[in-house]
Amino acid sequence: MDWREIYESKLVTAEEAIKSIHDNDKVVTGFACGEPFAIERALIEHYEDYHNVEIVNMLTLGDSPWCRPEMKGHFTLNCLFASPSNRKAISSGVSEFTTSHFYEIPEMIKNYICPRVSIVMVSPPDEHGYVSFGTTVDYTKGTTDYCEVVIAQVNKYMPRTFGNSIKHVRDFTYFVECDEKLPEVKSVEISDTEMKIGKYCASLIHDGDCLQLGIGGIPNAVCAQLWDKKDLGIHSELVGDGVVDLLEAGVINNKKKQTNAYRTVIGAAFGSEKLNNYINNNPSVELHPIDYVNNPIEIAKNDNMVSINSCLQVDLLGQVVSDTVGLNQFSAVGGQVDFVRGATMSKGGRSIIAMPSTAKGGMISRIVDKITEGSAVTTPRNDVNYVVTEYGIAQLKGKTLKERARALISIAHPKFRPVLAIEYMKRYNEEPFTKDEVMEYISNTKEQIKEDVKNILSPSSKSCE
C-alpha cells in the first residue's frame, strides 16, 4: 500500500482519535513547543467522558487545564517539570510531580510509568511518507516506539529537522490535521546584571569549546559575548534564539567536536520563528532523543565541553538548589546534573553555575549560609566547578571548605557579604577577610541599602518577582 493511502486511512478528527483513550489510561504528551494542543483541547472538551486518566507531561508553555477543579476524578496531571501554570497545583497536591535526571526520563517513562497512549505533534509527511518531530525529539519520539496507541497532530508550522527525528506514517495509529502557530519562547531584553554575568561566563569559554547553553537571559547574554571566539560547537539539551546569529556567522561551526562534527546537536528547540526557520530542513542541525543528548558519557566524548546552567540558591558549601523553593517545586532537575557531570568528565571540560546574586528585587541573597529548609539539593557540592554572579567568578573544585566559603562570599551581593562573613566566623572561628575588606563591604552595604530603599519607594518601581 502506498504511504499516501496509509496516511489517509489513519486521518481522523481529534474527537474520533481520543475515543481510543480509555478510563484508567496513562497518556504521555509532547511538551513545550511541540505540545499537541489541538488533541488536548478535544480531551478537555470531553473530560466528563473519562475517569482516572493520568496525563504525563514535561514543561508546558501554555495553560495546565488538567489542574482545574472540575477535572478531579477525570484527569490527573503527572508533571516531569513544574511550570508557572501548575506549580500551585503541585504544591497543593492537586497534581503529581515525578523527579528524574533528564537523560533518564525516556527509560523512566517506558519502564516505570508505562503509558498506553502517546500524543505528539509532527510535521506533514514528506514525499517518502516520513513525518518529523521537529522541535521536540527529547523523550517524545521514544514513546511512539512502544505505546499501544500513538496519536499525532500534523501541523504545517512544525519544522522538519534532521538527526533521529523522523518516523514513517505506518508507525502511527491516528493523524489529526490542525495547523496552528507553535508556542514561542521569545528573547527578551538582556538586563545589565545578566550582561555582566554573561561577560564573566564568556571569559571561561575558549576557541574550539563545545557548549551547552539552555535558554533565557543569561544564555542570551553569554551568546552576546562570544563574537570574538572561533570554532565553537553546540551539544545541548535545548537552545533558544540566542545561538542563531552565531551559527549563521560561523562563530559556532562545530568543526572541533569529537562527535557529530560540523553539526549542532540538541534534544529540543525552545525559541521563536527565528529559531524554527533556522532549523527547518537544515542538515547542520540534528535533534536526537534526550537519553543520547544528555547522557553524561556521550557529553564527555566532546573535548573542552562547557556547561552553563542557572540556579536559585547556592550555600557556602557549594551545594546548588535549582528546582525547589523550600518544599515547593519550582521547576525540575532537568539536564543540569547531566551536563555538569558530562562536562567534568570531558577532557578540558568546565561546568558553570550562573545566577544573579540576589532575588526578590534585591531583597534576598542567592548565596546563603544554609539552603532554605525543605529545599532539595540539585547539584551536589562535589560536582560544582565554577559559580558566577555579576560580581565575579568563584572556582570551587579542589578548594577546602573554608576556601569555598570565602570564594562564594566574595561574589555575593556586597550588602549581604557582612552577614555571610559573620556566619563564616561562627562556623570556622576565624575571620574570612581582612579588616580593610570588611570595612569596604560595610561601606558598600550602606550605600546599597540606601539605593534599594529609594528604588522600592519609587512610584515607578516594579513589584518584587
Coordinates of C-alpha atoms in Angstrom, one line a residue:
M1 CA 0.0 0.0 0.0
D2 CA 1.3 3.5 -0.9
W3 CA 2.2 5.6 2.1
R4 CA -0.5 8.2 1.0
E5 CA -3.2 5.5 1.3
I6 CA -1.8 4.6 4.7
Y7 CA -1.9 8.2 5.8
E8 CA -5.4 8.8 4.5
S9 CA -6.7 5.7 6.3
K10 CA -5.4 7.0 9.6
L11 CA -6.6 10.6 9.2
V12 CA -9.4 11.4 11.7
T13 CA -10.8 14.3 13.7
A14 CA -9.5 15.0 17.2
E15 CA -12.8 13.8 18.6
E16 CA -12.5 10.5 16.8
A17 CA -8.9 10.0 17.8
I18 CA -9.4 10.5 21.5
K19 CA -12.1 7.7 21.5
S20 CA -9.1 5.3 21.6
I21 CA -8.2 6.6 25.1
H22 CA -9.8 4.6 27.9
D23 CA -10.6 5.1 31.6
N24 CA -7.5 4.4 33.8
D25 CA -5.1 5.0 30.9
K26 CA -1.8 6.8 31.2
V27 CA -1.2 9.2 28.4
V28 CA 2.1 10.8 27.7
T29 CA 2.1 14.0 25.6
G30 CA 4.7 16.2 23.8
F31 CA 5.8 19.3 25.6
A32 CA 6.9 22.9 25.2
C33 CA 7.0 24.0 21.5
G34 CA 5.8 20.5 20.5
E35 CA 2.8 20.2 22.8
P36 CA -0.2 18.8 20.7
F37 CA -2.8 21.4 21.9
A38 CA -5.4 20.5 19.3
I39 CA -5.8 17.0 20.7
E40 CA -5.5 18.1 24.3
R41 CA -8.3 20.6 23.7
A42 CA -10.6 17.8 22.5
L43 CA -9.8 15.8 25.6
I44 CA -10.7 18.8 27.8
E45 CA -13.9 19.5 26.0
H46 CA -15.0 15.9 26.6
Y47 CA -13.5 15.5 30.1
E48 CA -16.7 14.1 31.5
D49 CA -16.3 11.0 29.3
Y50 CA -13.1 10.0 31.0
H51 CA -12.3 8.7 34.5
N52 CA -8.9 8.4 36.3
V53 CA -6.8 9.2 33.2
E54 CA -3.2 10.3 34.0
I55 CA -1.6 12.9 31.7
V56 CA 2.2 12.7 31.8
N57 CA 3.9 15.9 30.5
M58 CA 7.0 17.9 31.0
L59 CA 7.3 21.7 30.7
T60 CA 4.2 23.4 29.3
L61 CA 4.3 26.9 27.7
G62 CA 0.6 27.2 28.0
D63 CA -2.1 26.6 30.5
S64 CA -2.5 23.4 32.5
P65 CA -6.2 22.7 32.2
W66 CA -5.7 19.3 33.8
C67 CA -5.4 21.1 37.1
R68 CA -8.8 22.7 37.1
P69 CA -11.2 21.7 39.9
E70 CA -13.7 20.1 37.5
M71 CA -11.1 17.7 36.3
K72 CA -11.0 15.9 39.6
G73 CA -11.8 12.2 39.1
H74 CA -11.4 12.6 35.3
F75 CA -7.8 13.8 34.6
T76 CA -4.7 14.0 36.8
L77 CA -1.5 15.7 35.7
N78 CA 1.8 14.0 36.4
C79 CA 4.5 16.7 35.8
L80 CA 8.1 15.9 35.0
F81 CA 8.9 19.6 35.1
A82 CA 6.9 22.2 37.0
S83 CA 5.6 25.2 35.0
P84 CA 4.2 28.5 36.2
S85 CA 0.7 27.3 35.3
N86 CA 0.9 24.2 37.6
R87 CA 3.3 25.0 40.4
K88 CA 0.5 25.8 42.8
A89 CA -1.4 22.6 41.8
I90 CA 1.7 20.5 42.6
S91 CA 2.3 22.3 45.9
S92 CA -1.4 21.7 47.0
G93 CA -1.3 18.1 45.9
V94 CA -3.8 18.5 43.1
S95 CA -1.1 17.5 40.5
E96 CA 1.6 14.9 40.9
F97 CA 5.3 15.5 40.3
T98 CA 7.9 12.9 39.3
T99 CA 11.6 13.8 39.6
S100 CA 14.4 12.5 37.5
H101 CA 17.6 13.5 35.7
F102 CA 16.6 14.4 32.1
Y103 CA 18.6 11.7 30.4
E104 CA 16.8 9.0 32.4
I105 CA 13.3 10.2 31.6
P106 CA 12.8 8.2 28.4
E107 CA 13.6 4.9 30.3
M108 CA 11.6 6.0 33.3
I109 CA 8.5 6.7 31.3
K110 CA 8.8 3.4 29.4
N111 CA 9.7 1.1 32.3
Y112 CA 8.1 2.8 35.4
I113 CA 5.2 5.0 34.3
C114 CA 4.2 2.7 31.4
P115 CA 1.8 4.8 29.4
R116 CA -0.6 3.1 26.9
V117 CA -1.1 6.2 24.8
S118 CA 1.3 8.7 23.2
I119 CA 0.1 12.1 21.8
V120 CA 2.6 14.1 19.8
M121 CA 3.0 16.8 17.2
V122 CA 4.7 16.3 13.9
S123 CA 5.3 17.9 10.6
P124 CA 3.3 16.9 7.4
P125 CA 4.8 13.8 5.8
D126 CA 7.5 14.2 3.1
E127 CA 7.5 12.6 -0.3
H128 CA 8.6 9.3 1.2
G129 CA 5.9 9.2 3.9
Y130 CA 8.1 10.3 6.9
V131 CA 7.0 12.9 9.4
S132 CA 9.4 14.8 11.6
F133 CA 9.1 15.5 15.4
G134 CA 10.6 18.9 14.6
T135 CA 11.3 21.0 17.7
T136 CA 10.9 18.3 20.3
V137 CA 12.5 14.9 19.9
D138 CA 13.7 14.6 23.6
Y139 CA 11.6 11.9 25.3
T140 CA 8.7 12.4 22.9
K141 CA 9.8 10.3 19.9
G142 CA 10.7 7.3 22.0
T143 CA 7.2 7.0 23.4
T144 CA 5.9 6.3 19.9
D145 CA 8.0 3.1 19.7
Y146 CA 6.2 1.2 22.5
C147 CA 2.9 2.9 23.2
E148 CA -0.1 0.8 22.1
V149 CA -1.9 3.9 20.7
V150 CA 0.0 6.8 19.0
I151 CA -1.9 9.9 18.0
A152 CA -0.1 12.7 16.1
Q153 CA -1.3 16.3 15.5
V154 CA 0.0 17.1 12.0
N155 CA 1.0 20.8 11.9
K156 CA 2.5 22.6 8.9
Y157 CA 4.2 25.0 11.2
M158 CA 6.3 22.3 12.8
P159 CA 9.8 22.5 11.2
R160 CA 11.3 19.4 9.6
T161 CA 14.5 18.6 11.4
F162 CA 17.3 16.1 10.8
G163 CA 19.0 13.6 13.1
N164 CA 17.0 11.0 14.9
S165 CA 13.7 12.9 14.4
I166 CA 11.7 11.1 11.8
K167 CA 9.2 8.3 11.7
H168 CA 7.1 6.7 8.9
V169 CA 3.3 7.2 8.8
R170 CA 2.8 3.4 9.2
D171 CA 4.0 3.7 12.8
F172 CA 1.1 5.9 14.0
T173 CA -2.4 4.9 15.0
Y174 CA -4.1 8.2 14.1
F175 CA -3.3 11.5 12.5
V176 CA -5.2 14.7 13.3
E177 CA -4.5 17.7 10.9
C178 CA -4.5 21.0 12.7
D179 CA -2.3 23.9 11.6
E180 CA -1.6 26.4 14.4
K181 CA 1.4 28.5 15.3
L182 CA 3.8 26.9 17.7
P183 CA 4.2 28.3 21.2
E184 CA 7.2 30.6 21.3
V185 CA 9.9 31.4 23.7
K186 CA 10.9 34.8 22.6
S187 CA 14.1 36.6 23.6
V188 CA 13.7 39.4 26.0
E189 CA 15.9 42.4 26.6
I190 CA 19.1 41.4 28.4
S191 CA 19.5 43.2 31.7
D192 CA 22.7 44.9 32.9
T193 CA 23.1 42.2 35.6
E194 CA 22.7 39.4 33.0
M195 CA 25.2 41.1 30.7
K196 CA 27.8 41.2 33.5
I197 CA 27.2 37.5 34.2
G198 CA 27.4 36.7 30.5
K199 CA 30.8 38.5 30.3
Y200 CA 32.2 36.5 33.2
C201 CA 30.9 33.3 31.7
A202 CA 32.3 34.1 28.3
S203 CA 35.8 34.7 29.9
L204 CA 35.8 31.0 30.8
I205 CA 35.0 29.9 27.2
H206 CA 37.9 29.4 24.7
D207 CA 38.2 29.0 21.0
G208 CA 37.1 25.4 20.0
D209 CA 35.0 24.8 23.1
C210 CA 31.7 22.8 22.8
L211 CA 28.8 24.5 24.7
Q212 CA 25.6 23.6 26.5
L213 CA 23.7 26.8 26.9
G214 CA 20.0 26.5 27.7
I215 CA 17.5 29.4 27.3
G216 CA 16.8 32.7 29.0
G217 CA 18.5 35.9 29.8
I218 CA 21.8 34.6 31.0
P219 CA 22.4 32.2 28.0
N220 CA 21.5 35.0 25.6
A221 CA 23.9 37.3 27.5
V222 CA 26.6 34.7 27.1
C223 CA 25.9 34.4 23.4
A224 CA 26.2 38.2 23.1
Q225 CA 29.7 38.0 24.4
L226 CA 31.0 35.3 22.1
W227 CA 31.6 37.2 18.9
D228 CA 35.4 37.2 19.4
K229 CA 35.5 33.4 19.7
K230 CA 36.2 30.9 17.0
D231 CA 35.2 27.4 16.1
L232 CA 32.7 26.9 18.9
G233 CA 30.4 23.8 19.0
I234 CA 27.0 23.0 20.4
H235 CA 25.9 19.9 22.2
S236 CA 22.9 20.9 24.3
E237 CA 19.6 19.6 25.6
L238 CA 18.0 22.7 24.2
V239 CA 18.8 26.1 22.7
G240 CA 17.0 29.3 22.1
D241 CA 17.1 32.2 19.6
G242 CA 20.4 33.4 21.0
V243 CA 22.5 30.9 19.1
V244 CA 21.1 31.6 15.6
D245 CA 23.2 34.7 14.7
L246 CA 26.3 32.9 16.0
L247 CA 25.6 29.9 13.8
E248 CA 24.8 32.0 10.7
A249 CA 28.0 33.9 11.2
G250 CA 30.1 30.8 11.6
V251 CA 31.3 31.6 15.2
I252 CA 29.6 28.3 16.0
N253 CA 30.6 25.9 13.3
N254 CA 31.1 22.6 15.3
K255 CA 34.3 21.8 13.4
K256 CA 36.3 21.0 16.6
K257 CA 33.8 18.5 18.0
Q258 CA 34.9 14.9 18.5
T259 CA 31.4 13.6 17.9
N260 CA 28.9 14.9 15.3
A261 CA 31.5 17.2 13.9
Y262 CA 30.1 20.2 11.9
R263 CA 26.6 19.5 13.3
T264 CA 24.7 21.3 16.1
V265 CA 23.2 18.6 18.3
I266 CA 20.2 19.3 20.6
G267 CA 17.2 17.5 22.1
A268 CA 14.7 20.3 21.7
A269 CA 14.4 23.8 20.3
F270 CA 12.9 26.5 22.6
G271 CA 12.6 29.6 20.5
S272 CA 10.6 31.8 18.2
E273 CA 10.0 31.6 14.5
K274 CA 13.6 32.8 14.1
L275 CA 15.0 29.6 15.5
N276 CA 12.3 27.4 13.9
N277 CA 13.1 28.8 10.5
Y278 CA 16.8 28.2 11.0
I279 CA 16.4 24.5 12.0
N280 CA 13.8 23.8 9.3
N281 CA 15.4 21.5 6.6
N282 CA 18.8 22.4 7.9
P283 CA 21.1 19.4 7.8
S284 CA 23.7 21.1 10.0
V285 CA 21.3 20.9 13.0
E286 CA 20.4 17.5 14.4
L287 CA 17.8 16.7 17.0
H288 CA 18.2 13.4 19.0
P289 CA 16.4 11.7 21.9
I290 CA 17.4 13.1 25.3
D291 CA 18.8 9.8 26.5
Y292 CA 21.6 10.3 23.9
V293 CA 22.0 14.1 24.1
N294 CA 22.0 14.3 27.9
N295 CA 23.9 11.0 28.6
P296 CA 27.0 12.2 30.5
I297 CA 29.1 9.6 28.7
E298 CA 28.1 11.0 25.3
I299 CA 28.5 14.6 26.5
A300 CA 32.1 13.7 27.7
K301 CA 33.1 12.4 24.3
N302 CA 33.5 16.0 23.2
D303 CA 36.7 17.6 24.5
N304 CA 36.5 21.0 26.2
M305 CA 32.8 20.7 27.0
V306 CA 31.5 23.8 28.8
S307 CA 28.1 23.6 30.5
I308 CA 26.3 26.7 31.7
N309 CA 23.3 26.4 34.0
S310 CA 21.4 28.6 36.3
C311 CA 20.1 28.1 39.8
L312 CA 18.0 29.5 42.7
Q313 CA 20.5 29.2 45.6
V314 CA 24.0 28.2 46.5
D315 CA 25.1 27.7 50.1
L316 CA 28.6 28.2 51.5
L317 CA 29.4 24.5 51.0
G318 CA 28.8 24.9 47.3
Q319 CA 25.5 22.9 47.2
V320 CA 23.3 24.1 44.4
V321 CA 19.5 24.3 44.6
S322 CA 17.9 24.8 41.2
D323 CA 14.4 23.3 41.2
T324 CA 12.8 23.8 44.6
V325 CA 11.9 26.7 46.9
G326 CA 11.6 25.1 50.3
L327 CA 9.1 22.2 49.9
N328 CA 7.6 23.8 46.8
Q329 CA 8.5 22.5 43.4
F330 CA 9.6 25.4 41.1
S331 CA 10.9 23.6 38.0
A332 CA 12.8 20.3 37.8
V333 CA 16.4 18.9 37.9
G334 CA 16.3 18.9 34.1
G335 CA 19.6 18.4 32.5
Q336 CA 21.7 20.4 34.9
V337 CA 23.4 17.4 36.6
D338 CA 23.7 15.5 33.3
F339 CA 25.8 18.3 31.8
V340 CA 27.7 19.2 34.9
R341 CA 28.9 15.6 35.2
G342 CA 29.4 15.3 31.4
A343 CA 31.5 18.5 31.3
T344 CA 33.5 17.3 34.3
M345 CA 34.2 14.0 32.6
S346 CA 35.2 15.8 29.3
K347 CA 38.9 16.3 28.6
G348 CA 39.4 20.0 29.3
G349 CA 35.8 20.4 30.3
R350 CA 34.3 23.0 32.6
S351 CA 30.9 23.4 34.3
I352 CA 29.5 26.8 35.2
I353 CA 26.6 27.6 37.5
A354 CA 25.5 31.2 36.7
M355 CA 22.9 33.3 38.6
P356 CA 22.2 36.9 39.7
S357 CA 23.5 37.5 43.2
T358 CA 20.0 38.4 44.5
A359 CA 16.3 37.6 44.1
K360 CA 13.0 39.3 45.0
G361 CA 14.1 42.7 43.7
G362 CA 17.4 42.6 45.5
M363 CA 16.0 41.7 48.9
I364 CA 17.2 38.1 49.1
S365 CA 20.7 36.8 48.6
R366 CA 21.0 33.7 46.4
I367 CA 24.3 32.9 48.1
V368 CA 23.3 31.7 51.6
D369 CA 24.8 30.3 54.7
K370 CA 22.4 27.3 54.6
I371 CA 19.9 26.4 51.9
T372 CA 16.3 27.0 52.6
E373 CA 14.8 24.3 54.8
G374 CA 13.0 21.7 52.8
S375 CA 14.8 22.6 49.5
A376 CA 16.3 19.7 47.6
V377 CA 19.9 19.8 46.5
T378 CA 20.0 19.7 42.7
T379 CA 23.8 19.6 42.1
P380 CA 25.9 18.2 45.0
R381 CA 28.9 20.2 46.1
N382 CA 31.3 17.7 44.8
D383 CA 30.1 18.2 41.3
V384 CA 30.3 22.0 41.3
N385 CA 33.2 23.7 39.5
Y386 CA 32.6 27.4 38.7
V387 CA 29.9 29.7 40.2
V388 CA 29.3 33.0 38.6
T389 CA 27.4 36.1 39.6
E390 CA 27.5 39.7 38.4
Y391 CA 30.3 40.2 41.0
G392 CA 32.7 37.6 39.6
I393 CA 33.7 34.0 39.4
A394 CA 34.2 31.5 42.3
Q395 CA 36.1 28.4 41.4
L396 CA 35.3 25.6 43.8
K397 CA 37.0 22.5 42.5
G398 CA 39.9 21.4 44.7
K399 CA 39.1 24.0 47.4
T400 CA 38.8 23.4 51.1
L401 CA 35.5 24.2 52.9
K402 CA 36.9 27.5 54.1
E403 CA 38.2 28.4 50.6
R404 CA 34.9 27.6 49.1
A405 CA 33.0 29.8 51.5
R406 CA 35.4 32.7 51.1
A407 CA 35.2 32.4 47.3
L408 CA 31.4 32.4 47.4
I409 CA 31.1 35.3 49.8
S410 CA 33.4 37.4 47.5
I411 CA 30.8 37.1 44.6
A412 CA 27.7 37.6 46.8
H413 CA 26.0 41.0 46.6
P414 CA 28.0 43.5 48.8
K415 CA 25.1 44.2 51.1
F416 CA 24.9 40.5 52.1
R417 CA 28.6 39.8 52.5
P418 CA 28.9 41.1 56.1
V419 CA 26.1 38.7 57.2
L420 CA 27.7 35.8 55.3
A421 CA 31.1 36.7 56.9
I422 CA 29.6 36.6 60.4
E423 CA 28.2 33.1 59.6
Y424 CA 31.6 32.1 58.4
M425 CA 33.2 33.2 61.6
K426 CA 30.6 31.3 63.7
R427 CA 31.3 28.2 61.7
Y428 CA 35.1 28.3 61.4
N429 CA 36.1 30.6 64.4
E430 CA 38.1 32.9 62.2
E431 CA 37.6 36.0 60.0
P432 CA 37.2 35.3 56.3
F433 CA 38.6 38.6 55.2
T434 CA 41.0 41.4 56.3
K435 CA 39.6 44.3 58.4
D436 CA 40.1 46.6 55.4
E437 CA 37.9 44.3 53.2
V438 CA 35.2 44.1 55.9
M439 CA 35.1 47.9 56.2
E440 CA 34.8 48.2 52.4
Y441 CA 31.9 45.7 52.4
I442 CA 30.2 47.7 55.2
S443 CA 30.6 50.9 53.4
N444 CA 29.2 49.4 50.2
T445 CA 26.3 47.9 52.1
K446 CA 25.2 51.2 53.5
E447 CA 25.2 52.8 50.0
Q448 CA 23.4 49.8 48.5
I449 CA 20.7 49.8 51.2
K450 CA 20.0 53.5 50.5
E451 CA 19.7 52.8 46.8
D452 CA 17.4 49.8 47.4
V453 CA 15.1 51.7 49.7
K454 CA 15.0 54.5 47.1
N455 CA 14.0 52.1 44.4
I456 CA 11.4 50.3 46.5
L457 CA 9.7 53.6 47.4
S458 CA 9.8 55.0 43.9
P459 CA 6.3 55.1 42.3
S460 CA 7.8 53.6 39.1
S461 CA 9.3 50.6 40.8
K462 CA 8.1 47.2 39.8
S463 CA 6.8 44.7 42.3
C464 CA 9.1 42.0 43.5
E465 CA 9.3 38.9 41.4

